[in-house]
Coordinates of C-alpha atoms in Angstrom, one line a residue:
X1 CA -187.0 135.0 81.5
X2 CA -184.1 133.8 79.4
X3 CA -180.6 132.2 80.3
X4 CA -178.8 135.4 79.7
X5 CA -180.9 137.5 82.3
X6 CA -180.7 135.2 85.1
X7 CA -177.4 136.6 87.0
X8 CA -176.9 137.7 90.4
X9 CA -175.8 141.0 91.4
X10 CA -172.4 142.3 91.0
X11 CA -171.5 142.0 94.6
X12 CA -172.6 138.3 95.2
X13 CA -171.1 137.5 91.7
X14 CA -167.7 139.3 93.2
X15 CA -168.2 137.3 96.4
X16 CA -168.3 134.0 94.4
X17 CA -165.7 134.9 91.8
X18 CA -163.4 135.4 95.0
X19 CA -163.8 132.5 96.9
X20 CA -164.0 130.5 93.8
X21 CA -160.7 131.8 92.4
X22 CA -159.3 131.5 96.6
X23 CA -160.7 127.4 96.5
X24 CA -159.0 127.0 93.0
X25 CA -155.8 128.3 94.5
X26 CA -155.4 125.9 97.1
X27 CA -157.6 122.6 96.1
X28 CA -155.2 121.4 93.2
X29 CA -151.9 122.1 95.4
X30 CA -153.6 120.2 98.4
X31 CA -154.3 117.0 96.4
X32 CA -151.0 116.7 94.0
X33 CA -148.9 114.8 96.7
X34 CA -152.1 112.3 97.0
X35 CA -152.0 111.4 93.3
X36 CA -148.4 110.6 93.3
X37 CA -149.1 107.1 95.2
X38 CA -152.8 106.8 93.5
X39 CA -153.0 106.4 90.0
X40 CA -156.2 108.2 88.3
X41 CA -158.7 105.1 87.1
X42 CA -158.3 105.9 83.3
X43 CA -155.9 105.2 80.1
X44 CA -153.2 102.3 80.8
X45 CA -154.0 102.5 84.5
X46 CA -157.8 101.4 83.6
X47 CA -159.5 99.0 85.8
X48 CA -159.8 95.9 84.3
X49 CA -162.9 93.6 84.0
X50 CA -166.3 94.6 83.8
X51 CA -168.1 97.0 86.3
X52 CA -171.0 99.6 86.4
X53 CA -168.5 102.0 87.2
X54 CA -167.1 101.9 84.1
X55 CA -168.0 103.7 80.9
X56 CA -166.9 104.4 77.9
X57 CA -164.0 106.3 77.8
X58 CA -164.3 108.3 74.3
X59 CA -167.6 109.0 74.7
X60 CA -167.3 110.5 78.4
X61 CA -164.3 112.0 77.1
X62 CA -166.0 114.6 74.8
X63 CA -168.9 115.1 77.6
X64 CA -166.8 116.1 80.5
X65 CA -164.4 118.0 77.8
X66 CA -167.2 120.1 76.4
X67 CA -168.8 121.1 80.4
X68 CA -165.5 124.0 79.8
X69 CA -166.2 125.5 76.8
X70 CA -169.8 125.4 77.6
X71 CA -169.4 127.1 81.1
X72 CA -166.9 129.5 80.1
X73 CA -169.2 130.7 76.9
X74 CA -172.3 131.5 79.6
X75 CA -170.1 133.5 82.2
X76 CA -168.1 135.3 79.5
X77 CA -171.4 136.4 77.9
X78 CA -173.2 137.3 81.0
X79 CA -170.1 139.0 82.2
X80 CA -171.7 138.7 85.8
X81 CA -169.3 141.2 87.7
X82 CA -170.0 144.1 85.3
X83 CA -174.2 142.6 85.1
X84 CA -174.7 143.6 81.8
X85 CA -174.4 140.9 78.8
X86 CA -171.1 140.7 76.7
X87 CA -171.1 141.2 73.4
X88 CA -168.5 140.1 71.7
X89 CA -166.3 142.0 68.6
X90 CA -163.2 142.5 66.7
X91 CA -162.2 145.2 68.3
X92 CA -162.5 143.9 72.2
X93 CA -159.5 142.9 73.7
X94 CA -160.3 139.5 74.9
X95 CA -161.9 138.2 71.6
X96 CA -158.5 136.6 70.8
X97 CA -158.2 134.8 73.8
X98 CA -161.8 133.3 73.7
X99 CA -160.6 131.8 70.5
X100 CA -157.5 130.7 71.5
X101 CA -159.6 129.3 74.7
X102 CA -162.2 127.5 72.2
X103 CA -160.0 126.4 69.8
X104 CA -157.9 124.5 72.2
X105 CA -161.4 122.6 73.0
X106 CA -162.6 122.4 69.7
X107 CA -159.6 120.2 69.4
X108 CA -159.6 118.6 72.9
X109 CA -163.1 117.6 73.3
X110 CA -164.1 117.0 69.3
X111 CA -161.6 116.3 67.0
X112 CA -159.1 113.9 69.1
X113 CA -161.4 112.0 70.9
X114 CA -163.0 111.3 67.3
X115 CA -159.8 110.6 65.5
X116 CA -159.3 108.5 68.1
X117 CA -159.4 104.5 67.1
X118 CA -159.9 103.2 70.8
X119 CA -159.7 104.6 74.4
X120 CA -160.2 102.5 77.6
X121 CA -163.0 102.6 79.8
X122 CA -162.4 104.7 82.2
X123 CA -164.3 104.9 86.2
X124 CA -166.9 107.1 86.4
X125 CA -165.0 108.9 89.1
X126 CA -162.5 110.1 86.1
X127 CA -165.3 111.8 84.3
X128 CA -166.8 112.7 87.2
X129 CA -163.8 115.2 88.5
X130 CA -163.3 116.5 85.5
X131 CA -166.5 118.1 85.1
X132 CA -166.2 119.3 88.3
X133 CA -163.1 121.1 87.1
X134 CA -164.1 122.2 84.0
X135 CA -167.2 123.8 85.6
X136 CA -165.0 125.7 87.7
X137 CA -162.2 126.8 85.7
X138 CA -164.5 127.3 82.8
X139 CA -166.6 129.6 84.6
X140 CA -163.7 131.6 86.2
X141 CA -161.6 132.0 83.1
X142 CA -164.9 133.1 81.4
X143 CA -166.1 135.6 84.2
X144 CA -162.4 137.0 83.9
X145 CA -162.0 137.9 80.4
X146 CA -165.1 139.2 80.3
X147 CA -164.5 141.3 83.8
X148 CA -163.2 145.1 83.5
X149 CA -159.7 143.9 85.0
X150 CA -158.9 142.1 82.0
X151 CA -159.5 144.5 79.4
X152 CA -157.5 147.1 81.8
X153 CA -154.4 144.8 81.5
X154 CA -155.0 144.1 78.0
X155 CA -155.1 147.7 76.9
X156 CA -152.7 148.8 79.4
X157 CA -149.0 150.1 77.8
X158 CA -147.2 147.1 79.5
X159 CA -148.7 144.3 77.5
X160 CA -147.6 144.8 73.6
X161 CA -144.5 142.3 74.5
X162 CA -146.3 140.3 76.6
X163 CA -149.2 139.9 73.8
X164 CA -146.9 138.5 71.5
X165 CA -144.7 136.4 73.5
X166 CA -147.9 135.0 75.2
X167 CA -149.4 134.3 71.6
X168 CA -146.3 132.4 70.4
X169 CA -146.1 130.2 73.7
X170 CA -149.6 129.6 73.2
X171 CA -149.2 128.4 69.3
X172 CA -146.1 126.3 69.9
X173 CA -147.7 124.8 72.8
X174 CA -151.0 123.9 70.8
X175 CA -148.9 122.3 68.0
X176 CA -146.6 120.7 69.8
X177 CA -149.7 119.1 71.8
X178 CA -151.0 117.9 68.9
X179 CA -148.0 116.5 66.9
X180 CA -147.2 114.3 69.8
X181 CA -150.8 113.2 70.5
X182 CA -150.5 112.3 66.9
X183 CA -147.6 110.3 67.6
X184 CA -149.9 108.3 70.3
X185 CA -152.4 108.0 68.0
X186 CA -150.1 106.3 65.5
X187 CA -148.8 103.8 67.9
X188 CA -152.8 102.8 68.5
X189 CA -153.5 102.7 64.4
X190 CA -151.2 100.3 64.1
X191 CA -151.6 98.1 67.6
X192 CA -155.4 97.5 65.9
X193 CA -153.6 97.2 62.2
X194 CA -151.4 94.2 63.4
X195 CA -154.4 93.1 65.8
X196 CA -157.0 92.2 62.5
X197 CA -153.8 91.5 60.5
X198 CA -153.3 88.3 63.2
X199 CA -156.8 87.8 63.7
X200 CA -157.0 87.4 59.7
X201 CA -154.3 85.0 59.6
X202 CA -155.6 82.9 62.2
X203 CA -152.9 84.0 64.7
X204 CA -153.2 85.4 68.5
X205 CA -153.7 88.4 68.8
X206 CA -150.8 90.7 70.4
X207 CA -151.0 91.2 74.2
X208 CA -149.3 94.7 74.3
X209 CA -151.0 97.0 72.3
X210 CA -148.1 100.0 73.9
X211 CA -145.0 101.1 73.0
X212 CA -141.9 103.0 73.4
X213 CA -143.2 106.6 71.3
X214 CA -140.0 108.3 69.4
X215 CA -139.5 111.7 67.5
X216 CA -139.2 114.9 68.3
X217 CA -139.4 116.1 72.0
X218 CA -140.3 111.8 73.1
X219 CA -135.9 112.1 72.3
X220 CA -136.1 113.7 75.5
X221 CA -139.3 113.3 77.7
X222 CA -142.1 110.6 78.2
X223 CA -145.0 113.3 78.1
X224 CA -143.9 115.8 75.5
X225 CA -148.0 116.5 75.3
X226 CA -148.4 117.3 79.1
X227 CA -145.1 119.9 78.6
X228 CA -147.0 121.4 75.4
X229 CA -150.1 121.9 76.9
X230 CA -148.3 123.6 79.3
X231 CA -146.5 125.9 77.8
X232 CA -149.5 126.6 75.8
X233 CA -151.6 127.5 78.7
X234 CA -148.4 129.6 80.1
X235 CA -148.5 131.8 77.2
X236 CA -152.1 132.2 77.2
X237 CA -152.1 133.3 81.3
X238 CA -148.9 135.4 80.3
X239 CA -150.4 137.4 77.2
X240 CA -153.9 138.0 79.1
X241 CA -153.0 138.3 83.1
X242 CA -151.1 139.6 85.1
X243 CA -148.5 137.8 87.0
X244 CA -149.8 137.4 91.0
X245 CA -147.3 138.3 93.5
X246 CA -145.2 135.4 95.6
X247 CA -144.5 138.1 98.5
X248 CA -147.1 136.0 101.2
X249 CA -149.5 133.4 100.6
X250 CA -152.5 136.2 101.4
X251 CA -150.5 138.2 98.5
X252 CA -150.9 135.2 96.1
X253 CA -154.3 134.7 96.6
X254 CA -155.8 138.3 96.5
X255 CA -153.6 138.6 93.3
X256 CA -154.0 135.1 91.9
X257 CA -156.0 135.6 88.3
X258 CA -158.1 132.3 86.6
X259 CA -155.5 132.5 83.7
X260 CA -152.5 131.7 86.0
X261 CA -154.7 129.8 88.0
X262 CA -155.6 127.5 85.2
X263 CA -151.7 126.7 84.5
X264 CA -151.3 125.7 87.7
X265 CA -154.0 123.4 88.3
X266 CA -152.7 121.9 85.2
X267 CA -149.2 121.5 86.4
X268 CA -150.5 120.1 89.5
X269 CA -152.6 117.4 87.8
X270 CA -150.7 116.3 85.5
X271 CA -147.4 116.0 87.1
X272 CA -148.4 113.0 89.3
X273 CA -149.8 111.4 86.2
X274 CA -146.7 111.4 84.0
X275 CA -144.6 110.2 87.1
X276 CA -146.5 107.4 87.3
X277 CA -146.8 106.7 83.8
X278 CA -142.9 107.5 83.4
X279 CA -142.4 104.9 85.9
X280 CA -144.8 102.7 84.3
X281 CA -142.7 103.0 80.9
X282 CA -139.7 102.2 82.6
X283 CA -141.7 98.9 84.2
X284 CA -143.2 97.8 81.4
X285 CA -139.8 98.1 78.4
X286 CA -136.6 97.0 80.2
X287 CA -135.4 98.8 77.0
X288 CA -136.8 102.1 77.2
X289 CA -134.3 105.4 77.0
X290 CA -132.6 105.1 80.6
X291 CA -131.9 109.3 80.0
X292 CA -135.6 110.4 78.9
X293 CA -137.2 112.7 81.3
X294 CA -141.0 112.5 82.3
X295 CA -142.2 115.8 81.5
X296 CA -139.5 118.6 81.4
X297 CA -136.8 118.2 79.3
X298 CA -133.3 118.0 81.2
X299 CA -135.0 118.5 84.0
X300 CA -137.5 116.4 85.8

């Protein structure tokens, strides 16, 4: 029996999508005020000192990044509320989005964490979640582009505008991500440049291997790459899904879709992260912009 024939039936896979999607809803929303008063083990907030909790943090980096990609490839080809395999083509509606989907991966879990000179160790509890939520929102998104709802809204005479709009969203956000990740990268480059450079020379080495990132939306916000990513995933959930309804709570979740679902559980994870690490700018260079926002500009 192969991978692709093992799927439960249609109304247990519906069942599961369902209370899935319902969990997925609330989870994220639940823990966000948590995370505002704990900082996530990984990056500048990285324990120090040596412990078996610790690993590597580019190499776990790529594994838990690639559980997403990997999880939504199997659901969107075993399409398991339809229970018959999905074969991808030109001509099917969703085929752009599972690019747009595994390109943004491509990039996430292969090409930065390998351009990347260094990354700190990070607790195993880091890694850890995220695989849990790549598992899940992998599988969802997967099981929903390949569901008959989504090629409904995608051929249906409302989405033209929405198509496009989405699509441009979703291309400035992927630049902009990377253009400011660059910008990070930079800032590491040449922390381990001047690093040999004193080393050579016989000198100590710098302590502070940060600083203050400038150009282009860093002018106005500490985590220009959180607000890309984003508006990225916005245009995605805007081009493929349609929008739930905010009329009740029960409302939201029976209309709630993994594309907008996605989005959210983004904004809720990473708003806590670049409030701390705004605050942590602000701690750490008495000289750093007094009028830069964390993550929206103008805004917040």
């Amino acid at each position: 029996m192969s991978w692709m024939h093992w799927k439960p039936n249609v109304a247990d896979a519906m069942l599961w999508y369902d209370t899935a999607r319902k969990w997925f809803a609330v989870v994220p929303a639940l823990t966000t005020p948590t995370t505002f008063f704990i900082n996530a083990p990984f990056g500048r907030f990285s324990p120090k000192g040596d412990s078996i909790f610790l690993v590597d943090g580019i190499k776990s980096w790529i594994l838990m990044e690639l559980v997403s990609p990997a999880f939504f490839i199997y659901t969107y080809l075993a399409s398991p509320l339809t229970h018959t395999t999905h074969i991808p083509s030109p001509s099917d509606p969703t085929t752009p989005f599972v690019a747009l989907f595994l390109t943004h991966y491509l990039n996430r879990a292969v090409l930065s964490p390998l351009r990347t000179p260094t990354r700190s160790k990070s607790h195993i509890m880091v890694p850890l979640a995220a695989v849990a939520f790549n598992t899940i929102n992998g599988s969802l998104l997967g099981t929903y582009l390949s569901s008959p709802a989504a090629t409904a809204f995608l051929v249906s005479s409302q989405v033209p505008w929405k198509f496009y709009a989405g699509l441009a969203l979703w291309l400035a956000g992927f630049a902009g991500n990377i253009l400011h990740d660059e910008i990070l990268l930079n800032i590491r480059r040449k922390s381990i440049r001047d690093a040999k450079k004193a080393e050579a020379q016989g000198k100590e080495k710098p302590k502070n291997h940060y600083a203050i990132p400038h150009g282009y939306l860093y002018s106005l916000i500490s985590y220009p790459n959180y607000f890309c990513e984003w508006v990225e995933w916005f245009g995605f959930a805007l081009a493929c899904a349609p929008m739930p309804s905010f009329a009740s709570g029960a409302e939201f979740l029976r209309t709630v879709s993994p594309p907008w679902l996605f989005f959210m559980a983004e904004v809720c994870t990473m708003l806590p992260r670049a409030y701390k690490g705004h605050q942590w700018y602000h701690e750490k260079f008495p000289d750093y912009p007094k009028d830069r926002k964390a993550v929206v500009p103008f805004i917040l």
